[in-house]
XYZ file of N, CA and C in Angstrom:
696
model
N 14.916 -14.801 43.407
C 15.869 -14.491 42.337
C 15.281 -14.797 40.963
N 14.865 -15.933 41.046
C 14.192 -16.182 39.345
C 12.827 -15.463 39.010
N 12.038 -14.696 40.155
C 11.164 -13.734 39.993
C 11.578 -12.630 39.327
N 12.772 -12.139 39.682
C 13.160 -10.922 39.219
C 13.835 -11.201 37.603
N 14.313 -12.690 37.378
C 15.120 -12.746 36.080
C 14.015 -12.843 34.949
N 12.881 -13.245 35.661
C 11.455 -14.055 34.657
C 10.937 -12.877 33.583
N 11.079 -11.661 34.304
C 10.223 -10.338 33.416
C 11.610 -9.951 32.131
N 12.698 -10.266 32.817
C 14.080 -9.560 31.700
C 13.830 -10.787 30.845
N 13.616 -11.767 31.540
C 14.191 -13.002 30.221
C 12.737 -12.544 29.256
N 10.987 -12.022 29.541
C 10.051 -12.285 28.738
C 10.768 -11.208 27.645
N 10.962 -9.735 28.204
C 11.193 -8.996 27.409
C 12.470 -8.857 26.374
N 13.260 -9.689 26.388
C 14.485 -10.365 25.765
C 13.803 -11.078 24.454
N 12.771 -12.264 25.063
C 12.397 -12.891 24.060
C 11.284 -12.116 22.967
N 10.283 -11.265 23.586
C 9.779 -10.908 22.895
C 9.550 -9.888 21.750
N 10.683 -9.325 21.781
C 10.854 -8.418 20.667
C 11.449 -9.448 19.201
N 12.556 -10.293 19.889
C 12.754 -11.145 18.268
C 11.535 -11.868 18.143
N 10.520 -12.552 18.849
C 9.184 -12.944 18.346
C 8.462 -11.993 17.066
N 8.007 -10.900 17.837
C 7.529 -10.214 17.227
C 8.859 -9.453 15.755
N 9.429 -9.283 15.631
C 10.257 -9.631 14.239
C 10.179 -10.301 13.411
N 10.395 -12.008 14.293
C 10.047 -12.798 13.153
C 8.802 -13.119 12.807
N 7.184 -12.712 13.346
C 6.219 -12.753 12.932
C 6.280 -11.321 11.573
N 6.843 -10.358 12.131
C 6.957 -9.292 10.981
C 7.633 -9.564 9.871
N 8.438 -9.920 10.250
C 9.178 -11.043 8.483
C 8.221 -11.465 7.937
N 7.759 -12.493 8.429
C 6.964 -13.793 7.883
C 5.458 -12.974 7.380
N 5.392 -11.773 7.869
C 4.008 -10.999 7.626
C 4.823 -10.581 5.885
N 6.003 -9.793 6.239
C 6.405 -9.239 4.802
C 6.471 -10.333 3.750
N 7.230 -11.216 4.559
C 7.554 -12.724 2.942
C 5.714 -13.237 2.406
N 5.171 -13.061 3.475
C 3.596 -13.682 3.356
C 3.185 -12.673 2.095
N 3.352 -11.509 2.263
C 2.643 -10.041 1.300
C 3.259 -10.612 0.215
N 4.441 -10.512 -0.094
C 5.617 -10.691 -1.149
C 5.532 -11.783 -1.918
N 5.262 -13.202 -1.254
C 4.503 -14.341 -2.084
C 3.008 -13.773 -2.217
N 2.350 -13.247 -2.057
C 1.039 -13.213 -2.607
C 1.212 -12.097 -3.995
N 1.873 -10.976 -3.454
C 2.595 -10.547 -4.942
C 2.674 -11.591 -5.839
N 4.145 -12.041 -5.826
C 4.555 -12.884 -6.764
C 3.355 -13.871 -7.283
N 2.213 -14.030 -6.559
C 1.492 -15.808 -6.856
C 0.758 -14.912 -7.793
N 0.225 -13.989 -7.359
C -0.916 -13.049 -8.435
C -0.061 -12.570 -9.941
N 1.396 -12.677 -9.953
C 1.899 -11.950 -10.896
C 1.981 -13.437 -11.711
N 1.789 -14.560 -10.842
C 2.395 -15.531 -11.823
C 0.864 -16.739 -12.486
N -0.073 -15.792 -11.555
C -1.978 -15.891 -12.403
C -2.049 -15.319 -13.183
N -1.195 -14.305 -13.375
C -1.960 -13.574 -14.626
C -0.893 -13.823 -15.773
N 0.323 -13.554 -15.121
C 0.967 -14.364 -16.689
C 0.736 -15.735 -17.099
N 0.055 -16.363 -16.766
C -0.468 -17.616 -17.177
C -1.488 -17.492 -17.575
N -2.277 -16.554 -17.629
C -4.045 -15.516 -17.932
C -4.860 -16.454 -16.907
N -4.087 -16.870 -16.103
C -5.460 -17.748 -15.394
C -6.141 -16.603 -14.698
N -5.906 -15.368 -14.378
C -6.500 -14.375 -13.877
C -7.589 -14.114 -14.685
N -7.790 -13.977 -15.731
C -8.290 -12.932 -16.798
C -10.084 -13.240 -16.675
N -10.380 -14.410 -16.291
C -11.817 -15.033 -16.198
C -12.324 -14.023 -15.163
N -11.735 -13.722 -13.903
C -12.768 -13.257 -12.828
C -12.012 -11.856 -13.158
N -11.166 -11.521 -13.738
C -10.743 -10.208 -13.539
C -12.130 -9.524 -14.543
N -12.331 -10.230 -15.327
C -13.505 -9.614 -16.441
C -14.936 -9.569 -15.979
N -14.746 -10.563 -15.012
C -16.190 -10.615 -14.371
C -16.016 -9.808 -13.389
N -15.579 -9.351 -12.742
C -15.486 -8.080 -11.740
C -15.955 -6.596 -11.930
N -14.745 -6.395 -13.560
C -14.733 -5.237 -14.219
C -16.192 -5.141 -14.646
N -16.642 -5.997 -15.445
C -17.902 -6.281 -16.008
C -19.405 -6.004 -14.966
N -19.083 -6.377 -13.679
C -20.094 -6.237 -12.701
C -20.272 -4.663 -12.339
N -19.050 -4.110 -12.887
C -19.402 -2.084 -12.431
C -19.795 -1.432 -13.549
N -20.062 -2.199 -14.148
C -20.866 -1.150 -15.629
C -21.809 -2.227 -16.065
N -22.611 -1.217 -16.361
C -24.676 -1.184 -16.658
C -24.881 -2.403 -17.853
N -25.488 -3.189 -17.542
C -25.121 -4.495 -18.491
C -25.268 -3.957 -19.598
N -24.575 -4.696 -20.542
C -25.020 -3.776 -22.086
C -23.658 -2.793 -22.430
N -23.427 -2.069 -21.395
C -23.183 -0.799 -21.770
C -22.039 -0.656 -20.813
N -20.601 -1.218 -21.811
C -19.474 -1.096 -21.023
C -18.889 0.703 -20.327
N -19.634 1.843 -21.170
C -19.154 3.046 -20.829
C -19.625 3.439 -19.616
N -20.921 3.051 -19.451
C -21.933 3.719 -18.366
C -21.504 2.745 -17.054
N -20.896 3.345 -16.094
C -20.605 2.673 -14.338
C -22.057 2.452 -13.348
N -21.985 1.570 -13.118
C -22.671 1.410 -12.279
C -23.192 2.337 -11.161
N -24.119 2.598 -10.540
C -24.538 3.591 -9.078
C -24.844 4.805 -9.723
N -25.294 5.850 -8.574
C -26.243 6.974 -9.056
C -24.637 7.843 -9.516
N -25.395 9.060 -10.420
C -24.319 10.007 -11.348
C -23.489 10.494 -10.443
N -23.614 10.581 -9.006
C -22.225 11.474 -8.438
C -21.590 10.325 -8.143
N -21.777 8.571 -8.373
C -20.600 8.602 -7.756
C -19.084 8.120 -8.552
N -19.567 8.596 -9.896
C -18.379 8.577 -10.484
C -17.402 9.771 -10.464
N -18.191 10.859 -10.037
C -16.835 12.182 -9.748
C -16.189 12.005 -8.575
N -17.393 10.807 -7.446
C -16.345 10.485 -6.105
C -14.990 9.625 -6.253
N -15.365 8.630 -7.137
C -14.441 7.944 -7.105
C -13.373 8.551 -7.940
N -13.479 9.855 -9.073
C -12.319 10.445 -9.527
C -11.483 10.828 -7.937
N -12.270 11.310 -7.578
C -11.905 12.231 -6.381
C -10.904 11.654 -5.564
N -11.492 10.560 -5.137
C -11.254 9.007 -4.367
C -9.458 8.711 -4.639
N -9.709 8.539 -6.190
C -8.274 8.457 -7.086
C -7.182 9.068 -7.216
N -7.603 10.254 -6.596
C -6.652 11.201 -7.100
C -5.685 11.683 -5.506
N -6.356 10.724 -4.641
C -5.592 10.453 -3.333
C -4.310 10.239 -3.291
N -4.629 8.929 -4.241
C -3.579 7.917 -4.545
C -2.641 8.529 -5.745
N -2.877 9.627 -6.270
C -1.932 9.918 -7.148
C -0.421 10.775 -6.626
N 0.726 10.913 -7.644
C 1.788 11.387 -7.562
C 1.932 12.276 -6.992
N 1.391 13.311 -7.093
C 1.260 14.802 -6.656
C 0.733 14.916 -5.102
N -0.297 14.053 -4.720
C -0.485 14.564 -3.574
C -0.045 13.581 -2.645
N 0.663 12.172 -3.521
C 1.417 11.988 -2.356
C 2.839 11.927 -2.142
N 3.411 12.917 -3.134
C 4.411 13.471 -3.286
C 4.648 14.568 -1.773
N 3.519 15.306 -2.358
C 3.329 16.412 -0.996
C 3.228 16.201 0.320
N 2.546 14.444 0.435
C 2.833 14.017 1.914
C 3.778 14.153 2.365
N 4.684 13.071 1.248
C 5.784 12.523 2.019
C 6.607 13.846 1.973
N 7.031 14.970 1.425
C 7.465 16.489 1.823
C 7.074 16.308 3.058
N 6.257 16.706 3.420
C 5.374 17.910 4.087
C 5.827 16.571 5.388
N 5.795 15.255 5.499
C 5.798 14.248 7.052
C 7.304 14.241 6.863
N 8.298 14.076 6.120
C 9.652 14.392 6.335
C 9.791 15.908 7.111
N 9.412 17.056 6.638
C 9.715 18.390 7.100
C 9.084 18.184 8.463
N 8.073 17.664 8.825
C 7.755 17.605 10.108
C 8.676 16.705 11.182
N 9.373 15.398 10.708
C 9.905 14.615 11.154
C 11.250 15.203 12.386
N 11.961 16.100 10.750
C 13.661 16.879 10.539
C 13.147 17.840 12.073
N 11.776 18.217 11.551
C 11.580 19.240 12.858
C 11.451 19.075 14.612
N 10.765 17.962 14.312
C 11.017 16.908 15.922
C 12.071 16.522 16.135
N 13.217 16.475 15.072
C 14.326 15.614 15.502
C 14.252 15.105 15.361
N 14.068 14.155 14.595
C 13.747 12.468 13.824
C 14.069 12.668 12.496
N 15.352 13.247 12.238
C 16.174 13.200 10.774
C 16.207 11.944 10.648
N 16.669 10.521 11.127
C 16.829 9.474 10.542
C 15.798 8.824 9.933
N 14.171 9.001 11.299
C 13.559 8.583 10.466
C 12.572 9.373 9.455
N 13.028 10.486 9.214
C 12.453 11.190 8.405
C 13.688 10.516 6.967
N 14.551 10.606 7.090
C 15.723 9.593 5.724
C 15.013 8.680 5.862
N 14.488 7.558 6.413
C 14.072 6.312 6.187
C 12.849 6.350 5.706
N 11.551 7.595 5.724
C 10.484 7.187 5.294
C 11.038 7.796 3.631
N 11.788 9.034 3.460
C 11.986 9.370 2.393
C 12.618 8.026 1.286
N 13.342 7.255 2.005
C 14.115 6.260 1.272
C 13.086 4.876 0.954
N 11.843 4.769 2.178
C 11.117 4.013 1.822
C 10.031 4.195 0.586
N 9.611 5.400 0.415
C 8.940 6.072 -0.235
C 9.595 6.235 -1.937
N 10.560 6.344 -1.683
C 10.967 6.144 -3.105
C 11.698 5.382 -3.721
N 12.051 4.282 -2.669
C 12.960 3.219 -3.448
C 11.547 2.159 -3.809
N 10.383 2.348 -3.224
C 9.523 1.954 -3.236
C 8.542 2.208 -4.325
N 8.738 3.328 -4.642
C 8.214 3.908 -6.159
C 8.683 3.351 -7.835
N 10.032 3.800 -7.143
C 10.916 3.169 -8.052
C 11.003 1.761 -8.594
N 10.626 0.563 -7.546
C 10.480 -0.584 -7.656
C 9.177 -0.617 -8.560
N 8.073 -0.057 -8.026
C 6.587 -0.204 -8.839
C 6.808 0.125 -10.355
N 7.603 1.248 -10.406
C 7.821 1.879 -11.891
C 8.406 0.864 -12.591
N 9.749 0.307 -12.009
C 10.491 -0.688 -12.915
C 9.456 -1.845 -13.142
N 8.764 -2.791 -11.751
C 7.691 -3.807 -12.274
C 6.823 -3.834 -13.410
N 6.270 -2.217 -13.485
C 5.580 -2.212 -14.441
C 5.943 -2.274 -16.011
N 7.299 -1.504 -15.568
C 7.276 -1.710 -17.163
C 7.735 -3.245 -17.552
N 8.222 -3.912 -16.393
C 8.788 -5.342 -16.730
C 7.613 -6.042 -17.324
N 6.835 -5.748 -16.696
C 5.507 -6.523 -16.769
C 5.131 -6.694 -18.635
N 4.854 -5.200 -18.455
C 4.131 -4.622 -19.791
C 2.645 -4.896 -19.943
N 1.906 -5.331 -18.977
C 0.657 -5.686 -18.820
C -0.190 -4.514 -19.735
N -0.730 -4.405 -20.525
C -1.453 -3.267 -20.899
C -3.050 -3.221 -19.944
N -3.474 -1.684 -19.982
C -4.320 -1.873 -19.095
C -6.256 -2.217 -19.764
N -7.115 -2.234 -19.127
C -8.016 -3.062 -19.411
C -8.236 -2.096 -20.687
N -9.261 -3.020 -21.663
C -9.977 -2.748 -23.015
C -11.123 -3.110 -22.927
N -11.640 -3.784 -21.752
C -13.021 -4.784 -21.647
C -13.898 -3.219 -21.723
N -13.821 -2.758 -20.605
C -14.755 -1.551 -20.347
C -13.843 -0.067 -20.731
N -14.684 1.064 -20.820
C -13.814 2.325 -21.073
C -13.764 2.726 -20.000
N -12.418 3.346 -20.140
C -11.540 4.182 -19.047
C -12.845 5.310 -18.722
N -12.606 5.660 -17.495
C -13.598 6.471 -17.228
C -12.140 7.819 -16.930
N -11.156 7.806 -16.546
C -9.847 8.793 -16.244
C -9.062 8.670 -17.181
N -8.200 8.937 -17.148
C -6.788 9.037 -18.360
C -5.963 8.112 -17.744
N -5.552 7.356 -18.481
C -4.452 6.460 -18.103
C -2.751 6.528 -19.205
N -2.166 6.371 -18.718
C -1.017 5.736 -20.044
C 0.030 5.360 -19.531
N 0.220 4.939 -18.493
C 1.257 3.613 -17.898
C 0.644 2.230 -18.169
N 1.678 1.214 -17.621
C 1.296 0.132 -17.917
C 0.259 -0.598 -16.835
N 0.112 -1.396 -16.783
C -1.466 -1.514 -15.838
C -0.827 -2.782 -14.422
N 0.329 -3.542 -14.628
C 0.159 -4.439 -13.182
C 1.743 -3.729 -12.668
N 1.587 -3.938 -11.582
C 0.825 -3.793 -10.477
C -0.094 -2.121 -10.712
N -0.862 -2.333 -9.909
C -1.527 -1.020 -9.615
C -0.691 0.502 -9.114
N -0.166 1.302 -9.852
C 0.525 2.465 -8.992
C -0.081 3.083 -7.915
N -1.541 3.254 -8.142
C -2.250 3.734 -7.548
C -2.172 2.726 -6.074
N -2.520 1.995 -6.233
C -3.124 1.188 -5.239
C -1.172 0.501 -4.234
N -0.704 0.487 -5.076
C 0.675 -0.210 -4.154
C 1.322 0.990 -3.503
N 1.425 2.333 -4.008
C 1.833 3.851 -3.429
C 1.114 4.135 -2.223
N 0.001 4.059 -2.589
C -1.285 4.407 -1.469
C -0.688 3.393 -0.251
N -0.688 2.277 -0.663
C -0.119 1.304 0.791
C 1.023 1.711 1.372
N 2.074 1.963 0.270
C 3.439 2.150 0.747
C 3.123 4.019 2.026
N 2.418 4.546 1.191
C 2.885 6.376 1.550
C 1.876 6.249 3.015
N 0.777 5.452 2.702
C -0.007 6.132 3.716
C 0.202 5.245 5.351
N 0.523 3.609 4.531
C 0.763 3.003 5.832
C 2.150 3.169 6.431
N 3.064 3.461 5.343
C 4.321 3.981 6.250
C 4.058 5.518 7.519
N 3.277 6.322 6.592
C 3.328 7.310 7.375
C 2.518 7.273 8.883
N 1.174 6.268 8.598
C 0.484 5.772 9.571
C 1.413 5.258 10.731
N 1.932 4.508 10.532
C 3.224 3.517 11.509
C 4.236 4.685 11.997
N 4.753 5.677 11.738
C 5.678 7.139 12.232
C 4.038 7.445 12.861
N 3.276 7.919 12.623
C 2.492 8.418 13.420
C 2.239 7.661 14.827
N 2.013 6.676 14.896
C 1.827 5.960 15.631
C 3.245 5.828 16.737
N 3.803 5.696 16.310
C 5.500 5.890 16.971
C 5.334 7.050 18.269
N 4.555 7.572 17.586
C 4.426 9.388 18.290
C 3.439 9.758 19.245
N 2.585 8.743 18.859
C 1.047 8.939 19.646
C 0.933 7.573 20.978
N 0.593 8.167 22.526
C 1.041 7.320 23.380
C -0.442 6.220 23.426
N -1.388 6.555 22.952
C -2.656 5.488 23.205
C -2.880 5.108 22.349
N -3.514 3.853 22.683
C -3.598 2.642 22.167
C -4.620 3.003 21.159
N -5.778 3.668 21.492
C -6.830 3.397 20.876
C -6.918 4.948 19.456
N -5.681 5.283 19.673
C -5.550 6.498 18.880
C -4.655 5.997 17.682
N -3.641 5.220 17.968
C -2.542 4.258 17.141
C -3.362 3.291 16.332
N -4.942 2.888 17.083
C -5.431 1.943 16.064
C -6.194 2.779 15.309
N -6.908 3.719 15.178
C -7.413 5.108 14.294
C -6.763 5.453 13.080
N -5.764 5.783 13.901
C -4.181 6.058 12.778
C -4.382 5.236 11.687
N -3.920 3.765 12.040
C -3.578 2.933 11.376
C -4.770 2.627 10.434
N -6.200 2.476 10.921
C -7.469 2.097 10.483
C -7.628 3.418 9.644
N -7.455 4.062 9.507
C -7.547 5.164 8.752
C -6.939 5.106 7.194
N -5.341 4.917 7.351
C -4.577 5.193 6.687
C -5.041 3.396 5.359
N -5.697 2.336 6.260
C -5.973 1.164 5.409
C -7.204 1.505 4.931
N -7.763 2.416 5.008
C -9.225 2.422 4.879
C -9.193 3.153 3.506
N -8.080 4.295 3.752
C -7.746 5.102 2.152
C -7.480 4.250 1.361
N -6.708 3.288 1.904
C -5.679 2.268 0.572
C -6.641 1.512 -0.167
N -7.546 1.195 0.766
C -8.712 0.294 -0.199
C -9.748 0.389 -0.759
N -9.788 2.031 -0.426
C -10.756 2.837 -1.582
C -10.277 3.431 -2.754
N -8.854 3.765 -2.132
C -8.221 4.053 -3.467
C -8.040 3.250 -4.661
N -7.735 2.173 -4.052
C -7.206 0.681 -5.050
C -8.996 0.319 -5.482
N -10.312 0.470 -4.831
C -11.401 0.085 -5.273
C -11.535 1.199 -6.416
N -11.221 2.393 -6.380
C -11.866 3.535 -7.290
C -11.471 2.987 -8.682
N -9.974 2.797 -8.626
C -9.578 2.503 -10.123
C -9.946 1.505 -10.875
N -10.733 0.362 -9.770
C -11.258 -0.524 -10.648
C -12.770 0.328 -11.458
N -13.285 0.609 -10.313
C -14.735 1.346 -10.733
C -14.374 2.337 -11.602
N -13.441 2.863 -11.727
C -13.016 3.672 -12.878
C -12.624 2.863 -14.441
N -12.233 2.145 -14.215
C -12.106 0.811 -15.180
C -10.293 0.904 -15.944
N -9.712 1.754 -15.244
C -8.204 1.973 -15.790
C -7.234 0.561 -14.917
N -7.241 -0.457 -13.761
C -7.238 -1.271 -13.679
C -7.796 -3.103 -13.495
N -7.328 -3.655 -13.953
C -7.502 -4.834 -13.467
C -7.868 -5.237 -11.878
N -8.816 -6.016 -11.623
C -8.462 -6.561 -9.952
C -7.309 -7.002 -9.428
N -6.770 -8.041 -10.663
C -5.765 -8.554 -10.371
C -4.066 -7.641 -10.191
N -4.145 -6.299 -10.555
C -3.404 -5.359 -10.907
C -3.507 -4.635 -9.416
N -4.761 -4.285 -8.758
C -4.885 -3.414 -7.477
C -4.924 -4.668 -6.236
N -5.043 -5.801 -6.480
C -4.572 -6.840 -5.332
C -3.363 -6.762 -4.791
N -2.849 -7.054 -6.302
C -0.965 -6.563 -6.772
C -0.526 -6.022 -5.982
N -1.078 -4.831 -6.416
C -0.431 -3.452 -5.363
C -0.715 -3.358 -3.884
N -1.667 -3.559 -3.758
C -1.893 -3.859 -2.221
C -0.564 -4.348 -1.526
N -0.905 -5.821 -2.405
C 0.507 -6.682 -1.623
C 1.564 -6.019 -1.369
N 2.362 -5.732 -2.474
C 3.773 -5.289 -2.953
C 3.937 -3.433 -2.135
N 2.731 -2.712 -2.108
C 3.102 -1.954 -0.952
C 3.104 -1.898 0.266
N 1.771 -2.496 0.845
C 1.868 -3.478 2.008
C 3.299 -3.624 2.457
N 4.060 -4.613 1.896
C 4.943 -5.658 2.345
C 6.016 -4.524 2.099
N 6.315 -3.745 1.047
C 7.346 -2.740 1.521
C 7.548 -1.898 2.396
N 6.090 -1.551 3.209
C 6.011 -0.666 3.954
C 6.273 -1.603 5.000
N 5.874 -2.699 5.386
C 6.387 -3.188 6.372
C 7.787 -3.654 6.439
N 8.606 -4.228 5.842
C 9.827 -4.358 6.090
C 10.436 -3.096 5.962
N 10.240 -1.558 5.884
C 10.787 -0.479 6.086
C 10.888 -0.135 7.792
N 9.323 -0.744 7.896
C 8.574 -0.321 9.384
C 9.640 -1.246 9.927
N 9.784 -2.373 9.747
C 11.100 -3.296 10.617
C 11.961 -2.825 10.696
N 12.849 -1.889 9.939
C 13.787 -1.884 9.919
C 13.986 -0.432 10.269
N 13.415 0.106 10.601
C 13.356 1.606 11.875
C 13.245 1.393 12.833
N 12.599 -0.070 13.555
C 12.437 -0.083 14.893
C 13.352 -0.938 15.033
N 14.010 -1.783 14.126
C 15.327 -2.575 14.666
C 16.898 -1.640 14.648
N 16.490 -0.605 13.895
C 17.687 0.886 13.647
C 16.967 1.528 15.698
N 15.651 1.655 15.977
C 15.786 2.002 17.335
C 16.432 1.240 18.187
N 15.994 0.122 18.372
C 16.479 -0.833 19.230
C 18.130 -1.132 19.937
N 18.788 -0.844 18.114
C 20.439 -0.667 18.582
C 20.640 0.583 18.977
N 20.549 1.990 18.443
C 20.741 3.142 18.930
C 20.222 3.012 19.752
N 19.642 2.295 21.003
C 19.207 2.672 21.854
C 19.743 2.084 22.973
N 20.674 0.529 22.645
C 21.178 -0.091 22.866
C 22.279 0.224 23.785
C-alpha cells in the first residue's frame, strides 16, 4: 500500500518545489535589478562601466571600435534583433501561431507578457533619466534614455518567453535545451552589441538582462500554474 501512495505523494510534492525554486529564481533576477539600479545611482558603477566601454575602442581614439572593419556592421546587425520592429513581428507572428493551435490563452499571456513588460522598461527608463554614454561615440542612433537597456531587457523578455512556449510544444529533451540555448545566446549578443556600439552602459545591459529575465520568468510561472488548475 505505501508503494503505491510513495510515487502520488513525490509528484504532489514536486511541482510546488519546483515553483518555489522559480520564485526565488524571479525575486533573485529582480534584486539583482534593483542592486545594479541602486550602483549606479550612487555612481559607484561609473568606474568599471568606463573601463569596459573604454576597452572596445582603439586607445586614443574613442570613435574607432575595436576588431577588424566588418565587425562593426555585425554588431549593427546583431542590434537590430533586439529592436522594436522585429520583435514586434515576433510576438505577432508566435501569437497568430499560438490562436492557431488552440492555445488562445497562452497566446493572451505571451501577448500580455510582452507588453506589460515593455511598458514597464519604458516607464523605468524614463524614471531613471540615466542619459546614455558620452565617454565614447555612438556608433547607431540613439535618443531614449539609457538604464535599463531596451535592447537588452526586450530581447530577454520576447525571446525567452517565446523560447519557454516553444518548448511547451516540443517532446525532447535535448531539442527544449536548443530552444532555450538559442533564444539566451541572442539575448547576450544582443545586450553585448550595444555596448560595442557604445549607445549603452554595462551597467544599463546587465539591467536589462535581469529585469527581462525575471519578467519572463514569472510570466513562464504563471502559465504553467494557469495549466495545472485548468487541468485540475
Amino acid at each position: 500500500m505505501a508503494s503505491l501512495q510513495l510515487p502520488r505523494f513525490r509528484d504532489s510534492l514536486g511541482l510546488p518545489l519546483r515553483l518555489l525554486a522559480g520564485l526565488a529564481t524571479v525575486a533573485g533576477l529582480f534584486f539583482v535589478f534593483l542592486k545594479i539600479w541602486a550602483e549606479v545611482a550612487e555612481g559607484d558603477a561609473r568606474a568599471v562601466d568606463a573601463a569596459i566601454l573604454l576597452s572596445l575602442r582603439v586607445a586614443g581614439h574613442p570613435d574607432v571600435p575595436i576588431g577588424p572593419t566588418w565587425l562593426k556592421q555585425s554588431m549593427i546587425e546583431v542590434s537590430s534583433l533586439g529592436g522594436t520592429t522585429l520583435l514586434g513581428l515576433l510576438i505577432f507572428a508566435a501569437c497568430g501561431y499560438l490562436v492557431i493551435k488552440g492555445a488562445r490563452i497562452r497566446a493572451l499571456m505571451l501577448a500580455a507578457a510582452t507588453l506589460s513588460g515593455a511598458g514597464a522598461i519604458f516607464f523605468l527608463k524614463n524614471a531613471f533619466g540615466r542619459p546614455r554614454p558620452e565617454l565614447v561615440d555612438h556608433l547607431v542612433a540613439a535618443q531614449s534614455m539609457s538604464f535599463p537597456s531596451g535592447h537588452a531587457a526586450n530581447s530577454a523578455l520576447v525571446y525567452l518567453t517565446i523560447a519557454a512556449l516553444a518548448s511547451d510544444v516540443e517532446p525532447g529533451r535535448s531539442a527544449r535545451i536548443y530552444i532555450m540555448a538559442v533564444a539566451m545566446t541572442l539575448t547576450i549578443l544582443i545586450g553585448l552589441s550595444r555596448l560595442y556600439l557604445g549607445v549603452h552602459w554595462p551597467s544599463d545591459v546587465a539591467a536589462g538582462w535581469a529585469l527581462g529575465a525575471g519578467w519572463a520568468l514569472a510570466w513562464r510561472l504563471a502559465a504553467a500554474r494557469y495549466s495545472l488548475v485548468s487541468t485540475s
